[in-house]
Amino acid sequence: MADAVVIPGGRFGPGAPLLMYAGDVAEQRSTTVHRHSWSQEFPKPDQPEIESWVGREVTPLIDAVGGRPLLIAKSLGTNAAAIAAERSLPAVWLTPLLTLPWVTDALGRATAPFLLVGGTADKLWDGDIARRLSPHLLEVEGADHGMYVPGPLTESIAVLSRVVVAVEEFLDGIGWPSQALAVLSTDVGDVTRS
């Protein structure tokens, strides 16, 4: 069985709508979803030490899960991009912090596919950088950091629906979770043959 690890943003936990539904997409694929909550107050989110802080927070869970889980993270949680790059983990990065050089550097080192989701009204999003980093992209015109758009709330709910579709299409496109299980069984086979 495959696993997914949901990593929250700074203001809302793993049950916030974007993270909840993205995790639900993974769960509907017969995977186990592990939802992380921060154990302590985080340092300033625009300082480089935030990357190692996020790493210390989520690495024990990723290690406990084992294998090659899918990472699903929002905002602050996208500081886990370094872990994804080091371990070649596929990921869904919701409103990634593309204005932070260590996040974009980590995304640039990634060897596993990842989806980037952001909005043009988000000051932490950079569509040009996003398009350079990944062919898997959902950019929503007028959406802010919470993926809200101007107008009636139903318009923002429609954006949430678009995010769910993008996550489903991304996972279909990369063959997840079957691809993750195939890689894991290959790794296990290599170990048993040595």
mmCIF file of C-alpha atoms in Angstrom:
data_model
loop_
_atom_site.group_PDB
_atom_site.id
_atom_site.type_symbol
_atom_site.label_atom_id
_atom_site.label_comp_id
_atom_site.label_asym_id
_atom_site.label_seq_id
_atom_site.Cartn_x
_atom_site.Cartn_y
_atom_site.Cartn_z
ATOM 1 C CA MET A 1 0.000 0.000 0.000
ATOM 2 C CA ALA A 2 1.181 3.516 -0.806
ATOM 3 C CA ASP A 3 1.256 6.451 1.584
ATOM 4 C CA ALA A 4 0.811 10.204 1.401
ATOM 5 C CA VAL A 5 2.024 12.757 3.939
ATOM 6 C CA VAL A 6 0.047 16.001 4.281
ATOM 7 C CA ILE A 7 2.083 18.950 5.579
ATOM 8 C CA PRO A 8 0.211 22.094 6.645
ATOM 9 C CA GLY A 9 0.785 25.752 6.014
ATOM 10 C CA GLY A 10 1.428 28.278 8.737
ATOM 11 C CA ARG A 11 -2.099 29.471 9.471
ATOM 12 C CA PHE A 12 -4.264 26.405 8.995
ATOM 13 C CA GLY A 13 -3.749 22.750 9.809
ATOM 14 C CA PRO A 14 -3.923 19.679 7.588
ATOM 15 C CA GLY A 15 -7.728 19.736 7.675
ATOM 16 C CA ALA A 16 -7.966 23.079 5.844
ATOM 17 C CA PRO A 17 -9.896 22.685 2.573
ATOM 18 C CA LEU A 18 -7.009 22.694 0.073
ATOM 19 C CA LEU A 19 -5.018 20.149 2.071
ATOM 20 C CA MET A 20 -8.019 18.097 3.106
ATOM 21 C CA TYR A 21 -9.283 17.608 -0.426
ATOM 22 C CA ALA A 22 -5.832 17.026 -1.913
ATOM 23 C CA GLY A 23 -5.263 14.374 0.754
ATOM 24 C CA ASP A 24 -8.692 12.913 0.003
ATOM 25 C CA VAL A 25 -7.683 12.495 -3.653
ATOM 26 C CA ALA A 26 -4.755 10.359 -2.480
ATOM 27 C CA GLU A 27 -6.939 8.472 0.007
ATOM 28 C CA GLN A 28 -9.438 7.557 -2.709
ATOM 29 C CA ARG A 29 -6.582 5.763 -4.439
ATOM 30 C CA SER A 30 -6.437 3.210 -1.608
ATOM 31 C CA THR A 31 -3.523 4.897 0.099
ATOM 32 C CA THR A 32 -2.921 5.717 3.728
ATOM 33 C CA VAL A 33 -2.860 9.455 4.365
ATOM 34 C CA HIS A 34 -0.795 10.762 7.278
ATOM 35 C CA ARG A 35 -1.714 14.325 8.283
ATOM 36 C CA HIS A 36 0.996 16.250 10.127
ATOM 37 C CA SER A 37 0.354 19.101 12.571
ATOM 38 C CA TRP A 38 3.106 21.418 13.773
ATOM 39 C CA SER A 39 4.267 20.522 17.276
ATOM 40 C CA GLN A 40 5.481 24.013 18.167
ATOM 41 C CA GLU A 41 5.478 27.612 17.029
ATOM 42 C CA PHE A 42 7.512 28.023 13.880
ATOM 43 C CA PRO A 43 10.318 30.586 13.425
ATOM 44 C CA LYS A 44 10.068 33.486 10.973
ATOM 45 C CA PRO A 45 8.862 31.941 7.734
ATOM 46 C CA ASP A 46 10.999 34.149 5.488
ATOM 47 C CA GLN A 47 14.330 33.183 7.066
ATOM 48 C CA PRO A 48 16.485 30.274 5.801
ATOM 49 C CA GLU A 49 16.308 28.392 9.130
ATOM 50 C CA ILE A 50 12.626 27.683 8.436
ATOM 51 C CA GLU A 51 13.686 24.998 5.944
ATOM 52 C CA SER A 52 15.579 22.981 8.568
ATOM 53 C CA TRP A 53 12.805 23.589 11.130
ATOM 54 C CA VAL A 54 10.214 22.133 8.746
ATOM 55 C CA GLY A 55 12.618 19.271 8.038
ATOM 56 C CA ARG A 56 12.965 18.457 11.738
ATOM 57 C CA GLU A 57 9.189 18.544 12.116
ATOM 58 C CA VAL A 58 8.256 16.266 9.207
ATOM 59 C CA THR A 59 11.247 13.942 8.761
ATOM 60 C CA PRO A 60 10.276 11.678 11.705
ATOM 61 C CA LEU A 61 6.833 11.126 10.169
ATOM 62 C CA ILE A 62 8.248 10.489 6.697
ATOM 63 C CA ASP A 63 10.785 8.062 8.201
ATOM 64 C CA ALA A 64 8.050 6.277 10.176
ATOM 65 C CA VAL A 65 5.903 5.954 7.051
ATOM 66 C CA GLY A 66 8.860 4.563 5.097
ATOM 67 C CA GLY A 67 8.954 3.868 1.401
ATOM 68 C CA ARG A 68 8.381 6.715 -1.029
ATOM 69 C CA PRO A 69 5.297 8.608 0.093
ATOM 70 C CA LEU A 70 3.637 11.354 -1.886
ATOM 71 C CA LEU A 71 4.115 14.702 -0.151
ATOM 72 C CA ILE A 72 1.213 17.159 -0.176
ATOM 73 C CA ALA A 73 2.073 20.522 1.353
ATOM 74 C CA LYS A 74 0.813 24.068 1.494
ATOM 75 C CA SER A 75 2.783 27.293 1.844
ATOM 76 C CA LEU A 76 5.045 26.929 4.912
ATOM 77 C CA GLY A 77 5.022 23.160 4.384
ATOM 78 C CA THR A 78 6.579 23.580 0.939
ATOM 79 C CA ASN A 79 9.864 24.053 2.775
ATOM 80 C CA ALA A 80 9.828 20.236 2.707
ATOM 81 C CA ALA A 81 10.838 20.478 -0.956
ATOM 82 C CA ALA A 82 14.431 19.781 0.123
ATOM 83 C CA ILE A 83 13.338 16.438 1.615
ATOM 84 C CA ALA A 84 11.421 15.578 -1.560
ATOM 85 C CA ALA A 85 14.505 16.399 -3.637
ATOM 86 C CA GLU A 86 16.862 14.366 -1.425
ATOM 87 C CA ARG A 87 14.583 11.318 -1.384
ATOM 88 C CA SER A 88 13.121 11.618 -4.890
ATOM 89 C CA LEU A 89 9.551 11.856 -3.591
ATOM 90 C CA PRO A 90 6.662 12.961 -5.787
ATOM 91 C CA ALA A 91 4.795 15.963 -4.443
ATOM 92 C CA VAL A 92 1.846 18.309 -4.674
ATOM 93 C CA TRP A 93 2.912 21.822 -3.641
ATOM 94 C CA LEU A 94 -0.082 24.061 -2.916
ATOM 95 C CA THR A 95 0.737 27.795 -2.922
ATOM 96 C CA PRO A 96 4.484 27.108 -2.752
ATOM 97 C CA LEU A 97 6.757 29.843 -1.472
ATOM 98 C CA LEU A 98 8.375 30.578 -4.820
ATOM 99 C CA THR A 99 9.815 33.873 -3.561
ATOM 100 C CA LEU A 100 12.117 32.017 -1.141
ATOM 101 C CA PRO A 101 15.356 31.010 -2.890
ATOM 102 C CA TRP A 102 15.895 27.851 -0.822
ATOM 103 C CA VAL A 103 12.445 26.553 -1.797
ATOM 104 C CA THR A 104 12.990 27.196 -5.507
ATOM 105 C CA ASP A 105 16.513 25.736 -5.285
ATOM 106 C CA ALA A 106 15.122 22.553 -3.724
ATOM 107 C CA LEU A 107 12.384 22.337 -6.351
ATOM 108 C CA GLY A 108 15.045 22.745 -9.023
ATOM 109 C CA ARG A 109 16.940 19.734 -7.608
ATOM 110 C CA ALA A 110 13.875 17.478 -7.625
ATOM 111 C CA THR A 111 14.066 14.312 -9.700
ATOM 112 C CA ALA A 112 10.519 13.082 -8.973
ATOM 113 C CA PRO A 113 7.569 14.840 -10.595
ATOM 114 C CA PHE A 114 5.650 17.507 -8.696
ATOM 115 C CA LEU A 115 2.565 19.645 -9.190
ATOM 116 C CA LEU A 116 2.641 23.366 -8.448
ATOM 117 C CA VAL A 117 -0.639 25.145 -7.613
ATOM 118 C CA GLY A 118 -0.839 28.904 -7.174
ATOM 119 C CA GLY A 119 -2.647 32.089 -8.029
ATOM 120 C CA THR A 120 -1.636 35.252 -9.833
ATOM 121 C CA ALA A 121 -2.720 37.478 -6.903
ATOM 122 C CA ASP A 122 -0.469 35.600 -4.449
ATOM 123 C CA LYS A 123 2.617 37.689 -3.626
ATOM 124 C CA LEU A 124 4.522 34.472 -2.849
ATOM 125 C CA TRP A 125 3.805 32.932 -6.267
ATOM 126 C CA ASP A 126 5.873 33.489 -9.386
ATOM 127 C CA GLY A 127 4.275 32.002 -12.487
ATOM 128 C CA ASP A 128 7.421 32.330 -14.598
ATOM 129 C CA ILE A 129 9.480 30.414 -12.044
ATOM 130 C CA ALA A 130 6.711 27.834 -11.658
ATOM 131 C CA ARG A 131 6.622 27.187 -15.418
ATOM 132 C CA ARG A 132 10.417 26.755 -15.473
ATOM 133 C CA LEU A 133 10.332 24.306 -12.565
ATOM 134 C CA SER A 134 7.573 21.898 -13.596
ATOM 135 C CA PRO A 135 5.353 20.972 -16.523
ATOM 136 C CA HIS A 136 2.683 20.077 -13.947
ATOM 137 C CA LEU A 137 1.038 23.352 -13.051
ATOM 138 C CA LEU A 138 -2.257 24.958 -12.103
ATOM 139 C CA GLU A 139 -2.146 28.744 -12.077
ATOM 140 C CA VAL A 140 -5.437 30.435 -11.223
ATOM 141 C CA GLU A 141 -5.989 33.972 -12.445
ATOM 142 C CA GLY A 142 -6.759 36.331 -9.552
ATOM 143 C CA ALA A 143 -6.338 33.728 -6.785
ATOM 144 C CA ASP A 144 -4.574 34.830 -3.608
ATOM 145 C CA HIS A 145 -2.448 32.779 -1.191
ATOM 146 C CA GLY A 146 -5.531 31.013 0.142
ATOM 147 C CA MET A 147 -6.644 30.331 -3.455
ATOM 148 C CA TYR A 148 -9.571 32.690 -2.981
ATOM 149 C CA VAL A 149 -10.672 34.778 -5.965
ATOM 150 C CA PRO A 150 -12.654 38.034 -5.944
ATOM 151 C CA GLY A 151 -16.421 37.825 -6.084
ATOM 152 C CA PRO A 152 -18.949 35.465 -4.547
ATOM 153 C CA LEU A 153 -17.595 32.682 -2.319
ATOM 154 C CA THR A 154 -18.897 30.149 -4.825
ATOM 155 C CA GLU A 155 -16.152 31.337 -7.215
ATOM 156 C CA SER A 156 -13.487 30.350 -4.659
ATOM 157 C CA ILE A 157 -15.221 27.022 -4.096
ATOM 158 C CA ALA A 158 -15.008 26.490 -7.857
ATOM 159 C CA VAL A 159 -11.245 27.094 -7.600
ATOM 160 C CA LEU A 160 -11.050 24.360 -4.953
ATOM 161 C CA SER A 161 -12.765 22.043 -7.422
ATOM 162 C CA ARG A 162 -10.159 22.957 -10.065
ATOM 163 C CA VAL A 163 -7.387 22.120 -7.595
ATOM 164 C CA VAL A 164 -8.921 18.690 -6.920
ATOM 165 C CA VAL A 165 -9.097 18.003 -10.672
ATOM 166 C CA ALA A 166 -5.488 19.140 -11.118
ATOM 167 C CA VAL A 167 -4.307 16.804 -8.333
ATOM 168 C CA GLU A 168 -6.278 13.893 -9.818
ATOM 169 C CA GLU A 169 -4.880 14.544 -13.300
ATOM 170 C CA PHE A 170 -1.340 14.919 -11.976
ATOM 171 C CA LEU A 171 -1.499 11.621 -10.082
ATOM 172 C CA ASP A 172 -3.027 9.904 -13.117
ATOM 173 C CA GLY A 173 -0.323 11.397 -15.325
ATOM 174 C CA ILE A 174 2.535 10.100 -13.193
ATOM 175 C CA GLY A 175 0.842 6.765 -12.498
ATOM 176 C CA TRP A 176 0.672 7.248 -8.738
ATOM 177 C CA PRO A 177 0.382 5.187 -6.588
ATOM 178 C CA SER A 178 1.175 2.226 -8.842
ATOM 179 C CA GLN A 179 4.430 3.878 -9.952
ATOM 180 C CA ALA A 180 5.448 4.424 -6.315
ATOM 181 C CA LEU A 181 4.720 0.790 -5.512
ATOM 182 C CA ALA A 182 6.671 -0.401 -8.562
ATOM 183 C CA VAL A 183 9.699 1.675 -7.537
ATOM 184 C CA LEU A 184 9.418 0.436 -3.958
ATOM 185 C CA SER A 185 9.192 -3.212 -5.041
ATOM 186 C CA THR A 186 12.225 -2.682 -7.304
ATOM 187 C CA ASP A 187 14.135 -1.194 -4.359
ATOM 188 C CA VAL A 188 13.108 -4.127 -2.138
ATOM 189 C CA GLY A 189 14.121 -6.572 -4.883
ATOM 190 C CA ASP A 190 17.515 -4.924 -5.138
ATOM 191 C CA VAL A 191 17.999 -5.277 -1.388
ATOM 192 C CA THR A 192 16.952 -8.930 -1.323
ATOM 193 C CA ARG A 193 19.282 -9.777 -4.213
ATOM 194 C CA SER A 194 22.331 -8.194 -2.580
#
